[in-house]
Amino acid sequence: MKKFNKNILLSVTGMSPAVVTETLYALVTEKGIIPTEIRVITTVQGKNKLLAALLGIEGGVKKTKGALAEFIEDYGEQYHFSHIHFDESCIELIKDNMGNPLPDIRTPKENQLASDQIVNLVAKLCANPENAIHVSIAGGRKTMGFFLGYALSLYGREQDTLSHVLISEEFETVPNFYYPTPKERFLNSYNGRSVNAQNAQVMLAEIPWVRLELGVPEGLRNSEISYSDSVQKAQSILETPKITFLSPIDEQKVLFGETMIKLSPRGYSLLLSLAILKKQSLSVINENLLKGYYLPIHKLLKGNNDSLNSRLTFKDPTGKDLYDYQKAIKDILSESRHDIVTKIKKAFSINRTDIPYIPKSSNSYYELLIDNDNIDLSKIEKELSILEDNQTIDK
């Protein structure tokens, strides 16, 4: 099993901070996972509860040891750890548009703010491949738990986990219970009944989740994309792919589903060439055939005054310079695909390339993984016919 630089326990909490230590206990004792760090998403009220319960801080003053230090004392030697990083900087407060922390989450607007900030935090944590994120949805508002789980589905990796924690029923109403203790410790429940924390049972319920594996887009890393945007972009990728080439050709605009993208001349030339050949029932296309379409289309867009022409000028392209000519074609097509990749990833807020809108490339062959019926050239038919009439496309 691969070891990660950080195992981060990420949780949402409300007024019950015990879910953090209960989950911590289950991860350590059941799964053998020792979190190196704890991160918690909450509100102002939740933060105060966390500081008091886990760190023993009330009103900015250290008054008790805190449940986290007690947990490390109780189980650290047995499970070989002496420190778990958690301080005030590890608490992520939900804030309003002015940057003011929210005391609670009650309105639709506050829910939207929470969803955006939760998605951004999960995305940023998942951006580091050396982190493993262990997400707990046991605490906080139900909507917060949902947003956290969905964010993990969008951006989580194979090493990440999602769970809920369950405890013995008689301990659900015990205010100072944080985890099962290795020795006897008697606590009083709200109804005055005395219970022994040593007898408590805490069970980690792992939740299966679908990894959409969209990767973390640059926009989300910079906090530029909202939760609703993320959902909409993900839905666009999951829908049946369809591309529509818009007129005029020289604007290089293509509809990918409902998303319009302006490609570079090279990216557009490659995509249009593949689309034309796909319409001719040619799926897997070699570079030699592809250039017969690519070069005339590119010339239509850029004319003769372009650096591409100089890269393809050889004294004897069929003789001793054939290798250099073929390498130049290979490089140009690869650069053209890279333009498509860059534009698609940015437009759809994704960080993966294995989607139908991005042409597949392997061993000098290219393939457009979109059905013929979902490739629309109708808006540029006249411009394509001019190309064919002028015999600029090699067939």
mmCIF file of C-alpha atoms in Angstrom:
data_model
loop_
_atom_site.group_PDB
_atom_site.id
_atom_site.type_symbol
_atom_site.label_atom_id
_atom_site.label_comp_id
_atom_site.label_asym_id
_atom_site.label_seq_id
_atom_site.Cartn_x
_atom_site.Cartn_y
_atom_site.Cartn_z
ATOM 1 C CA MET A 1 0.000 0.000 0.000
ATOM 2 C CA LYS A 2 1.380 3.391 -0.979
ATOM 3 C CA LYS A 3 2.250 5.750 1.852
ATOM 4 C CA PHE A 4 1.226 9.371 1.446
ATOM 5 C CA ASN A 5 2.951 12.433 2.827
ATOM 6 C CA LYS A 6 -0.294 13.509 4.469
ATOM 7 C CA ASN A 7 -3.358 11.608 5.628
ATOM 8 C CA ILE A 8 -5.914 14.344 6.180
ATOM 9 C CA LEU A 9 -9.113 13.799 8.130
ATOM 10 C CA LEU A 10 -11.613 16.259 6.659
ATOM 11 C CA SER A 11 -14.905 16.738 8.457
ATOM 12 C CA VAL A 12 -17.886 19.048 8.654
ATOM 13 C CA THR A 13 -19.207 19.843 12.114
ATOM 14 C CA GLY A 14 -21.956 21.811 13.751
ATOM 15 C CA MET A 15 -22.560 21.792 17.477
ATOM 16 C CA SER A 16 -21.239 18.241 18.009
ATOM 17 C CA PRO A 17 -17.435 18.260 17.738
ATOM 18 C CA ALA A 18 -17.261 14.696 19.069
ATOM 19 C CA VAL A 19 -17.773 13.361 15.530
ATOM 20 C CA VAL A 20 -14.183 14.397 14.805
ATOM 21 C CA THR A 21 -12.614 12.354 17.610
ATOM 22 C CA GLU A 22 -15.040 9.474 17.040
ATOM 23 C CA THR A 23 -13.998 9.309 13.389
ATOM 24 C CA LEU A 24 -10.354 9.682 14.378
ATOM 25 C CA TYR A 25 -10.695 6.748 16.783
ATOM 26 C CA ALA A 26 -12.295 4.554 14.112
ATOM 27 C CA LEU A 27 -9.669 5.405 11.489
ATOM 28 C CA VAL A 28 -6.820 4.609 13.874
ATOM 29 C CA THR A 29 -8.176 1.481 15.561
ATOM 30 C CA GLU A 30 -10.212 -0.075 12.720
ATOM 31 C CA LYS A 31 -8.340 0.956 9.596
ATOM 32 C CA GLY A 32 -4.830 1.535 10.875
ATOM 33 C CA ILE A 33 -4.884 4.997 9.300
ATOM 34 C CA ILE A 34 -3.090 7.635 11.357
ATOM 35 C CA PRO A 35 -4.178 11.103 10.208
ATOM 36 C CA THR A 36 -1.284 13.541 10.136
ATOM 37 C CA GLU A 37 -3.686 16.469 10.102
ATOM 38 C CA ILE A 38 -7.315 17.289 10.856
ATOM 39 C CA ARG A 39 -9.261 19.863 8.854
ATOM 40 C CA VAL A 40 -12.782 20.893 9.840
ATOM 41 C CA ILE A 41 -15.370 22.962 7.974
ATOM 42 C CA THR A 42 -17.812 24.746 10.253
ATOM 43 C CA THR A 43 -19.406 28.038 11.334
ATOM 44 C CA VAL A 44 -18.483 30.470 14.121
ATOM 45 C CA GLN A 45 -20.605 28.577 16.646
ATOM 46 C CA GLY A 46 -19.093 25.289 15.537
ATOM 47 C CA LYS A 47 -15.567 26.701 15.796
ATOM 48 C CA ASN A 48 -16.045 27.716 19.408
ATOM 49 C CA LYS A 49 -17.308 24.231 20.231
ATOM 50 C CA LEU A 50 -14.332 22.644 18.449
ATOM 51 C CA LEU A 51 -11.755 24.773 20.237
ATOM 52 C CA ALA A 52 -13.283 24.025 23.620
ATOM 53 C CA ALA A 53 -13.774 20.301 23.073
ATOM 54 C CA LEU A 54 -10.702 19.263 21.100
ATOM 55 C CA LEU A 55 -8.123 21.812 22.271
ATOM 56 C CA GLY A 56 -9.506 22.923 25.642
ATOM 57 C CA ILE A 57 -9.545 26.582 24.576
ATOM 58 C CA GLU A 58 -12.371 28.832 25.767
ATOM 59 C CA GLY A 59 -12.436 32.554 25.138
ATOM 60 C CA GLY A 60 -8.922 32.370 23.759
ATOM 61 C CA VAL A 61 -7.588 30.843 26.986
ATOM 62 C CA LYS A 62 -6.266 27.287 27.376
ATOM 63 C CA LYS A 63 -8.360 25.843 30.212
ATOM 64 C CA THR A 64 -8.131 22.069 29.799
ATOM 65 C CA LYS A 65 -5.994 19.517 28.004
ATOM 66 C CA GLY A 66 -8.611 18.917 25.297
ATOM 67 C CA ALA A 67 -9.964 15.676 23.843
ATOM 68 C CA LEU A 68 -7.362 15.485 21.050
ATOM 69 C CA ALA A 69 -4.404 15.542 23.455
ATOM 70 C CA GLU A 70 -6.154 12.962 25.625
ATOM 71 C CA PHE A 71 -6.701 10.726 22.598
ATOM 72 C CA ILE A 72 -3.003 10.921 21.667
ATOM 73 C CA GLU A 73 -2.058 10.045 25.262
ATOM 74 C CA ASP A 74 -4.489 7.122 25.308
ATOM 75 C CA TYR A 75 -3.644 5.558 21.935
ATOM 76 C CA GLY A 76 -0.451 7.135 20.613
ATOM 77 C CA GLU A 77 1.982 4.611 22.052
ATOM 78 C CA GLN A 78 -0.129 1.606 21.033
ATOM 79 C CA TYR A 79 -0.542 2.804 17.430
ATOM 80 C CA HIS A 80 2.849 4.513 17.106
ATOM 81 C CA PHE A 81 2.046 8.202 16.780
ATOM 82 C CA SER A 82 2.776 11.163 19.014
ATOM 83 C CA HIS A 83 1.264 14.108 17.161
ATOM 84 C CA ILE A 84 -1.740 14.943 14.978
ATOM 85 C CA HIS A 85 -1.705 18.481 13.642
ATOM 86 C CA PHE A 86 -4.798 20.464 14.567
ATOM 87 C CA ASP A 87 -5.018 24.078 15.643
ATOM 88 C CA GLU A 88 -7.175 27.107 14.929
ATOM 89 C CA SER A 89 -5.685 27.452 11.427
ATOM 90 C CA CYS A 90 -7.106 24.020 10.541
ATOM 91 C CA ILE A 91 -10.681 25.235 11.023
ATOM 92 C CA GLU A 92 -12.286 26.433 7.786
ATOM 93 C CA LEU A 93 -15.068 28.928 8.519
ATOM 94 C CA ILE A 94 -17.942 29.383 6.098
ATOM 95 C CA LYS A 95 -17.958 33.078 5.171
ATOM 96 C CA ASP A 96 -20.302 35.517 3.464
ATOM 97 C CA ASN A 97 -19.464 37.496 0.313
ATOM 98 C CA MET A 98 -17.732 40.149 2.427
ATOM 99 C CA GLY A 99 -15.464 37.600 4.075
ATOM 100 C CA ASN A 100 -17.308 37.651 7.396
ATOM 101 C CA PRO A 101 -17.651 34.249 9.133
ATOM 102 C CA LEU A 102 -21.227 32.952 9.326
ATOM 103 C CA PRO A 103 -22.621 32.142 12.785
ATOM 104 C CA ASP A 104 -24.839 29.423 11.262
ATOM 105 C CA ILE A 105 -26.171 28.125 7.933
ATOM 106 C CA ARG A 106 -29.917 28.555 7.639
ATOM 107 C CA THR A 107 -30.839 30.367 4.417
ATOM 108 C CA PRO A 108 -30.549 29.267 0.750
ATOM 109 C CA LYS A 109 -27.903 31.961 0.220
ATOM 110 C CA GLU A 110 -25.854 30.666 3.138
ATOM 111 C CA ASN A 111 -26.153 27.138 1.766
ATOM 112 C CA GLN A 112 -24.816 28.357 -1.573
ATOM 113 C CA LEU A 113 -21.854 30.029 0.133
ATOM 114 C CA ALA A 114 -21.146 26.831 2.041
ATOM 115 C CA SER A 115 -21.296 24.699 -1.108
ATOM 116 C CA ASP A 116 -18.859 26.939 -2.994
ATOM 117 C CA GLN A 117 -16.323 26.985 -0.169
ATOM 118 C CA ILE A 118 -16.577 23.244 0.476
ATOM 119 C CA VAL A 119 -16.002 22.433 -3.201
ATOM 120 C CA ASN A 120 -13.019 24.762 -3.356
ATOM 121 C CA LEU A 121 -11.403 23.258 -0.261
ATOM 122 C CA VAL A 122 -11.868 19.667 -1.434
ATOM 123 C CA ALA A 123 -10.516 20.547 -4.872
ATOM 124 C CA LYS A 124 -7.422 22.169 -3.410
ATOM 125 C CA LEU A 125 -6.718 19.253 -1.083
ATOM 126 C CA CYS A 126 -7.181 16.781 -3.940
ATOM 127 C CA ALA A 127 -4.816 18.770 -6.165
ATOM 128 C CA ASN A 128 -1.838 17.335 -4.282
ATOM 129 C CA PRO A 129 -1.267 13.704 -5.345
ATOM 130 C CA GLU A 130 0.732 13.105 -2.157
ATOM 131 C CA ASN A 131 -2.328 13.744 0.036
ATOM 132 C CA ALA A 132 -4.882 11.105 0.992
ATOM 133 C CA ILE A 133 -8.172 12.654 2.122
ATOM 134 C CA HIS A 134 -10.448 10.833 4.559
ATOM 135 C CA VAL A 135 -13.789 12.622 4.423
ATOM 136 C CA SER A 136 -16.321 12.295 7.223
ATOM 137 C CA ILE A 137 -19.888 13.508 6.734
ATOM 138 C CA ALA A 138 -21.016 12.563 10.232
ATOM 139 C CA GLY A 139 -21.403 16.121 11.547
ATOM 140 C CA GLY A 140 -22.809 19.479 10.556
ATOM 141 C CA ARG A 141 -25.897 20.314 8.576
ATOM 142 C CA LYS A 142 -27.140 17.574 6.243
ATOM 143 C CA THR A 143 -26.564 19.865 3.275
ATOM 144 C CA MET A 144 -22.944 20.403 4.327
ATOM 145 C CA GLY A 145 -22.380 16.663 4.411
ATOM 146 C CA PHE A 146 -23.975 16.316 0.990
ATOM 147 C CA PHE A 147 -21.809 19.063 -0.502
ATOM 148 C CA LEU A 148 -18.702 17.482 1.002
ATOM 149 C CA GLY A 149 -19.529 14.052 -0.381
ATOM 150 C CA TYR A 150 -20.402 15.403 -3.809
ATOM 151 C CA ALA A 151 -17.228 17.477 -3.957
ATOM 152 C CA LEU A 152 -15.236 14.323 -3.252
ATOM 153 C CA SER A 153 -17.108 12.551 -6.040
ATOM 154 C CA LEU A 154 -16.106 15.334 -8.435
ATOM 155 C CA TYR A 155 -12.448 15.629 -7.517
ATOM 156 C CA GLY A 156 -11.513 12.679 -5.310
ATOM 157 C CA ARG A 157 -8.875 10.127 -6.214
ATOM 158 C CA GLU A 158 -8.426 6.417 -5.588
ATOM 159 C CA GLN A 159 -6.620 7.054 -2.287
ATOM 160 C CA ASP A 160 -9.465 9.137 -0.825
ATOM 161 C CA THR A 161 -12.258 7.737 1.345
ATOM 162 C CA LEU A 162 -15.756 8.767 2.444
ATOM 163 C CA SER A 163 -17.361 7.669 5.692
ATOM 164 C CA HIS A 164 -19.934 8.204 8.404
ATOM 165 C CA VAL A 165 -19.411 7.235 12.034
ATOM 166 C CA LEU A 166 -21.867 5.339 14.233
ATOM 167 C CA ILE A 167 -21.758 5.068 18.028
ATOM 168 C CA SER A 168 -23.574 3.009 20.650
ATOM 169 C CA GLU A 169 -27.050 4.417 21.220
ATOM 170 C CA GLU A 170 -26.544 5.064 24.944
ATOM 171 C CA PHE A 171 -23.616 7.377 24.175
ATOM 172 C CA GLU A 172 -25.470 9.583 21.700
ATOM 173 C CA THR A 173 -26.730 11.787 24.547
ATOM 174 C CA VAL A 174 -23.538 11.884 26.606
ATOM 175 C CA PRO A 175 -22.165 15.451 26.363
ATOM 176 C CA ASN A 176 -18.515 14.731 27.232
ATOM 177 C CA PHE A 177 -18.059 11.509 25.272
ATOM 178 C CA TYR A 178 -15.432 11.799 22.525
ATOM 179 C CA TYR A 179 -14.196 8.240 21.930
ATOM 180 C CA PRO A 180 -14.018 4.855 23.695
ATOM 181 C CA THR A 181 -11.312 5.086 26.340
ATOM 182 C CA PRO A 182 -8.798 2.271 26.972
ATOM 183 C CA LYS A 183 -9.560 2.436 30.707
ATOM 184 C CA GLU A 184 -12.743 2.937 32.683
ATOM 185 C CA ARG A 185 -14.145 6.437 32.514
ATOM 186 C CA PHE A 186 -17.637 7.142 33.787
ATOM 187 C CA LEU A 187 -19.693 9.933 32.253
ATOM 188 C CA ASN A 188 -23.202 11.226 32.875
ATOM 189 C CA SER A 189 -25.759 11.405 30.091
ATOM 190 C CA TYR A 190 -28.365 14.148 29.822
ATOM 191 C CA ASN A 191 -30.898 11.948 31.621
ATOM 192 C CA GLY A 192 -28.519 11.526 34.572
ATOM 193 C CA ARG A 193 -27.516 7.961 33.774
ATOM 194 C CA SER A 194 -23.869 7.014 34.333
ATOM 195 C CA VAL A 195 -22.111 5.196 31.464
ATOM 196 C CA ASN A 196 -18.585 3.851 31.046
ATOM 197 C CA ALA A 197 -16.776 5.271 27.995
ATOM 198 C CA GLN A 198 -14.626 2.137 27.870
ATOM 199 C CA ASN A 199 -17.698 0.133 26.840
ATOM 200 C CA ALA A 200 -18.684 2.393 23.955
ATOM 201 C CA GLN A 201 -18.669 1.091 20.419
ATOM 202 C CA VAL A 202 -17.679 3.319 17.530
ATOM 203 C CA MET A 203 -18.054 1.964 14.009
ATOM 204 C CA LEU A 204 -16.839 3.507 10.796
ATOM 205 C CA ALA A 205 -19.383 3.110 8.008
ATOM 206 C CA GLU A 206 -17.506 3.497 4.744
ATOM 207 C CA ILE A 207 -19.664 4.969 1.992
ATOM 208 C CA PRO A 208 -19.147 3.831 -1.614
ATOM 209 C CA TRP A 209 -18.861 6.793 -3.960
ATOM 210 C CA VAL A 210 -18.527 7.330 -7.672
ATOM 211 C CA ARG A 211 -15.204 8.831 -8.739
ATOM 212 C CA LEU A 212 -15.905 11.085 -11.677
ATOM 213 C CA GLU A 213 -12.167 11.788 -11.721
ATOM 214 C CA LEU A 214 -12.560 15.150 -13.375
ATOM 215 C CA GLY A 215 -9.263 16.267 -11.922
ATOM 216 C CA VAL A 216 -8.807 19.687 -10.382
ATOM 217 C CA PRO A 217 -9.165 22.569 -12.856
ATOM 218 C CA GLU A 218 -6.993 25.657 -12.574
ATOM 219 C CA GLY A 219 -10.072 27.822 -12.023
ATOM 220 C CA LEU A 220 -11.062 25.926 -8.905
ATOM 221 C CA ARG A 221 -7.545 26.083 -7.548
ATOM 222 C CA ASN A 222 -7.850 29.854 -7.780
ATOM 223 C CA SER A 223 -11.354 29.868 -6.221
ATOM 224 C CA GLU A 224 -12.947 31.088 -9.439
ATOM 225 C CA ILE A 225 -15.598 28.393 -9.894
ATOM 226 C CA SER A 226 -18.720 27.839 -7.817
ATOM 227 C CA TYR A 227 -20.333 24.585 -6.727
ATOM 228 C CA SER A 228 -23.138 25.053 -9.254
ATOM 229 C CA ASP A 229 -20.581 25.693 -12.006
ATOM 230 C CA SER A 230 -18.776 22.483 -11.076
ATOM 231 C CA VAL A 231 -22.000 20.482 -11.255
ATOM 232 C CA GLN A 232 -22.950 22.024 -14.595
ATOM 233 C CA LYS A 233 -19.515 21.370 -16.081
ATOM 234 C CA ALA A 234 -19.512 17.791 -14.834
ATOM 235 C CA GLN A 235 -22.974 17.217 -16.305
ATOM 236 C CA SER A 236 -21.794 18.587 -19.653
ATOM 237 C CA ILE A 237 -18.986 16.046 -19.753
ATOM 238 C CA LEU A 238 -21.301 13.161 -18.846
ATOM 239 C CA GLU A 239 -23.892 13.977 -21.513
ATOM 240 C CA THR A 240 -23.713 12.510 -25.032
ATOM 241 C CA PRO A 241 -20.938 14.469 -26.780
ATOM 242 C CA LYS A 242 -21.910 16.584 -29.774
ATOM 243 C CA ILE A 243 -19.855 19.079 -31.770
ATOM 244 C CA THR A 244 -21.160 21.768 -34.111
ATOM 245 C CA PHE A 245 -18.858 23.824 -36.318
ATOM 246 C CA LEU A 246 -20.071 27.423 -36.539
ATOM 247 C CA SER A 247 -19.854 29.780 -39.491
ATOM 248 C CA PRO A 248 -17.734 31.524 -40.590
ATOM 249 C CA ILE A 249 -14.827 29.096 -40.581
ATOM 250 C CA ASP A 250 -12.239 31.823 -40.097
ATOM 251 C CA GLU A 251 -13.596 32.548 -36.601
ATOM 252 C CA GLN A 252 -12.695 28.967 -35.585
ATOM 253 C CA LYS A 253 -15.692 28.604 -33.262
ATOM 254 C CA VAL A 254 -17.071 25.203 -32.289
ATOM 255 C CA LEU A 255 -19.957 24.220 -30.029
ATOM 256 C CA PHE A 256 -18.997 21.368 -27.717
ATOM 257 C CA GLY A 257 -22.444 20.402 -26.503
ATOM 258 C CA GLU A 258 -23.757 23.810 -25.438
ATOM 259 C CA THR A 259 -20.324 25.288 -24.746
ATOM 260 C CA MET A 260 -18.809 27.491 -27.446
ATOM 261 C CA ILE A 261 -15.023 27.466 -27.736
ATOM 262 C CA LYS A 262 -12.818 29.476 -30.074
ATOM 263 C CA LEU A 263 -9.896 27.282 -31.089
ATOM 264 C CA SER A 264 -6.563 28.338 -32.503
ATOM 265 C CA PRO A 265 -6.134 27.864 -36.283
ATOM 266 C CA ARG A 266 -4.118 24.711 -35.649
ATOM 267 C CA GLY A 267 -6.528 23.202 -33.151
ATOM 268 C CA TYR A 268 -9.472 24.026 -35.395
ATOM 269 C CA SER A 269 -7.748 22.577 -38.479
ATOM 270 C CA LEU A 270 -7.097 19.297 -36.683
ATOM 271 C CA LEU A 271 -10.599 18.971 -35.252
ATOM 272 C CA LEU A 272 -12.305 19.839 -38.540
ATOM 273 C CA SER A 273 -10.073 17.429 -40.464
ATOM 274 C CA LEU A 274 -10.964 14.615 -38.082
ATOM 275 C CA ALA A 275 -14.655 15.512 -38.276
ATOM 276 C CA ILE A 276 -14.660 15.450 -42.095
ATOM 277 C CA LEU A 277 -12.871 12.104 -42.171
ATOM 278 C CA LYS A 278 -15.193 10.678 -39.503
ATOM 279 C CA LYS A 279 -18.141 11.673 -41.701
ATOM 280 C CA GLN A 280 -16.492 9.610 -44.425
ATOM 281 C CA SER A 281 -16.584 6.613 -42.072
ATOM 282 C CA LEU A 282 -12.867 6.816 -41.340
ATOM 283 C CA SER A 283 -12.354 6.472 -37.622
ATOM 284 C CA VAL A 284 -8.687 5.784 -36.931
ATOM 285 C CA ILE A 285 -6.677 8.121 -39.142
ATOM 286 C CA ASN A 286 -2.946 8.125 -39.777
ATOM 287 C CA GLU A 287 -0.931 11.322 -39.946
ATOM 288 C CA ASN A 288 -0.273 11.034 -43.675
ATOM 289 C CA LEU A 289 -3.984 10.986 -44.524
ATOM 290 C CA LEU A 290 -4.752 13.647 -41.944
ATOM 291 C CA LYS A 291 -2.314 16.194 -43.353
ATOM 292 C CA GLY A 292 -4.131 16.135 -46.705
ATOM 293 C CA TYR A 293 -7.069 17.803 -44.974
ATOM 294 C CA TYR A 294 -5.278 19.668 -42.233
ATOM 295 C CA LEU A 295 -2.909 21.707 -44.418
ATOM 296 C CA PRO A 296 -5.541 23.145 -46.830
ATOM 297 C CA ILE A 297 -7.846 24.066 -43.947
ATOM 298 C CA HIS A 298 -5.004 25.740 -42.098
ATOM 299 C CA LYS A 299 -4.008 27.622 -45.258
ATOM 300 C CA LEU A 300 -7.595 28.885 -45.597
ATOM 301 C CA LEU A 301 -7.414 30.244 -42.053
ATOM 302 C CA LYS A 302 -3.895 31.662 -42.041
ATOM 303 C CA GLY A 303 -2.878 32.070 -45.671
ATOM 304 C CA ASN A 304 0.736 31.620 -46.725
ATOM 305 C CA ASN A 305 2.265 33.976 -44.178
ATOM 306 C CA ASP A 306 2.683 31.597 -41.298
ATOM 307 C CA SER A 307 5.537 29.865 -39.546
ATOM 308 C CA LEU A 308 3.925 26.512 -40.283
ATOM 309 C CA ASN A 309 4.873 26.831 -43.947
ATOM 310 C CA SER A 310 8.527 27.386 -43.151
ATOM 311 C CA ARG A 311 8.554 24.273 -40.973
ATOM 312 C CA LEU A 312 7.342 22.211 -43.934
ATOM 313 C CA THR A 313 9.723 23.666 -46.537
ATOM 314 C CA PHE A 314 12.337 21.103 -47.527
ATOM 315 C CA LYS A 315 14.493 20.798 -50.625
ATOM 316 C CA ASP A 316 13.467 17.205 -51.211
ATOM 317 C CA PRO A 317 10.453 16.172 -49.095
ATOM 318 C CA THR A 318 10.257 12.800 -50.869
ATOM 319 C CA GLY A 319 13.954 11.973 -50.652
ATOM 320 C CA LYS A 320 16.635 12.634 -48.054
ATOM 321 C CA ASP A 321 14.463 15.175 -46.228
ATOM 322 C CA LEU A 322 11.511 12.800 -45.903
ATOM 323 C CA TYR A 323 12.249 11.997 -42.262
ATOM 324 C CA ASP A 324 12.433 15.675 -41.298
ATOM 325 C CA TYR A 325 9.212 16.374 -43.198
ATOM 326 C CA GLN A 326 7.336 13.554 -41.459
ATOM 327 C CA LYS A 327 8.660 14.649 -38.074
ATOM 328 C CA ALA A 328 7.499 18.206 -38.730
ATOM 329 C CA ILE A 329 4.000 16.931 -39.587
ATOM 330 C CA LYS A 330 3.965 14.807 -36.424
ATOM 331 C CA ASP A 331 4.995 17.764 -34.262
ATOM 332 C CA ILE A 332 2.467 20.127 -35.850
ATOM 333 C CA LEU A 333 -0.432 17.703 -35.332
ATOM 334 C CA SER A 334 0.657 17.061 -31.747
ATOM 335 C CA GLU A 335 0.809 20.804 -31.040
ATOM 336 C CA SER A 336 -2.631 21.205 -32.607
ATOM 337 C CA ARG A 337 -4.094 18.540 -30.339
ATOM 338 C CA HIS A 338 -2.481 20.255 -27.362
ATOM 339 C CA ASP A 339 -4.403 23.429 -28.211
ATOM 340 C CA ILE A 340 -7.673 21.482 -28.179
ATOM 341 C CA VAL A 341 -6.741 19.869 -24.853
ATOM 342 C CA THR A 342 -5.940 23.239 -23.274
ATOM 343 C CA LYS A 343 -9.144 24.912 -24.456
ATOM 344 C CA ILE A 344 -11.393 21.986 -23.469
ATOM 345 C CA LYS A 345 -9.892 21.637 -19.996
ATOM 346 C CA LYS A 346 -10.363 25.336 -19.316
ATOM 347 C CA ALA A 347 -13.897 25.563 -20.733
ATOM 348 C CA PHE A 348 -15.184 22.504 -18.867
ATOM 349 C CA SER A 349 -13.172 23.046 -15.677
ATOM 350 C CA ILE A 350 -11.575 19.614 -15.857
ATOM 351 C CA ASN A 351 -8.068 18.278 -15.644
ATOM 352 C CA ARG A 352 -8.330 15.070 -17.637
ATOM 353 C CA THR A 353 -7.936 14.250 -21.325
ATOM 354 C CA ASP A 354 -9.812 10.961 -21.689
ATOM 355 C CA ILE A 355 -13.081 12.535 -22.828
ATOM 356 C CA PRO A 356 -14.683 12.333 -26.306
ATOM 357 C CA TYR A 357 -14.196 16.031 -27.080
ATOM 358 C CA ILE A 358 -10.424 15.571 -27.055
ATOM 359 C CA PRO A 359 -9.112 13.582 -30.058
ATOM 360 C CA LYS A 360 -7.358 10.382 -29.090
ATOM 361 C CA SER A 361 -3.753 10.108 -30.232
ATOM 362 C CA SER A 362 -1.595 6.980 -30.298
ATOM 363 C CA ASN A 363 1.333 5.800 -32.429
ATOM 364 C CA SER A 364 0.870 8.333 -35.246
ATOM 365 C CA TYR A 365 -2.880 7.727 -35.420
ATOM 366 C CA TYR A 366 -5.717 10.043 -34.423
ATOM 367 C CA GLU A 367 -9.330 9.270 -33.596
ATOM 368 C CA LEU A 368 -12.389 11.407 -32.850
ATOM 369 C CA LEU A 369 -14.554 9.488 -30.373
ATOM 370 C CA ILE A 370 -17.855 11.112 -31.320
ATOM 371 C CA ASP A 371 -20.613 9.401 -33.301
ATOM 372 C CA ASN A 372 -21.208 10.584 -36.867
ATOM 373 C CA ASP A 373 -24.746 11.644 -36.019
ATOM 374 C CA ASN A 374 -23.395 13.989 -33.358
ATOM 375 C CA ILE A 375 -20.973 15.818 -35.660
ATOM 376 C CA ASP A 376 -22.674 18.802 -37.300
ATOM 377 C CA LEU A 377 -20.960 20.408 -40.304
ATOM 378 C CA SER A 378 -24.132 21.893 -41.785
ATOM 379 C CA LYS A 379 -23.351 25.486 -40.838
ATOM 380 C CA ILE A 380 -20.045 25.461 -42.750
ATOM 381 C CA GLU A 381 -21.098 23.335 -45.737
ATOM 382 C CA LYS A 382 -20.766 26.196 -48.232
ATOM 383 C CA GLU A 383 -17.285 27.066 -47.043
ATOM 384 C CA LEU A 384 -16.243 23.419 -47.204
ATOM 385 C CA SER A 385 -17.632 23.115 -50.725
ATOM 386 C CA ILE A 386 -15.471 26.056 -51.830
ATOM 387 C CA LEU A 387 -12.442 24.219 -50.513
ATOM 388 C CA GLU A 388 -13.405 21.116 -52.462
ATOM 389 C CA ASP A 389 -14.288 23.046 -55.640
ATOM 390 C CA ASN A 390 -10.877 24.683 -55.559
ATOM 391 C CA GLN A 391 -9.382 21.206 -55.070
ATOM 392 C CA THR A 392 -7.393 22.418 -52.111
ATOM 393 C CA ILE A 393 -8.259 19.338 -50.104
ATOM 394 C CA ASP A 394 -6.276 16.270 -51.108
ATOM 395 C CA LYS A 395 -8.517 13.237 -51.413
#
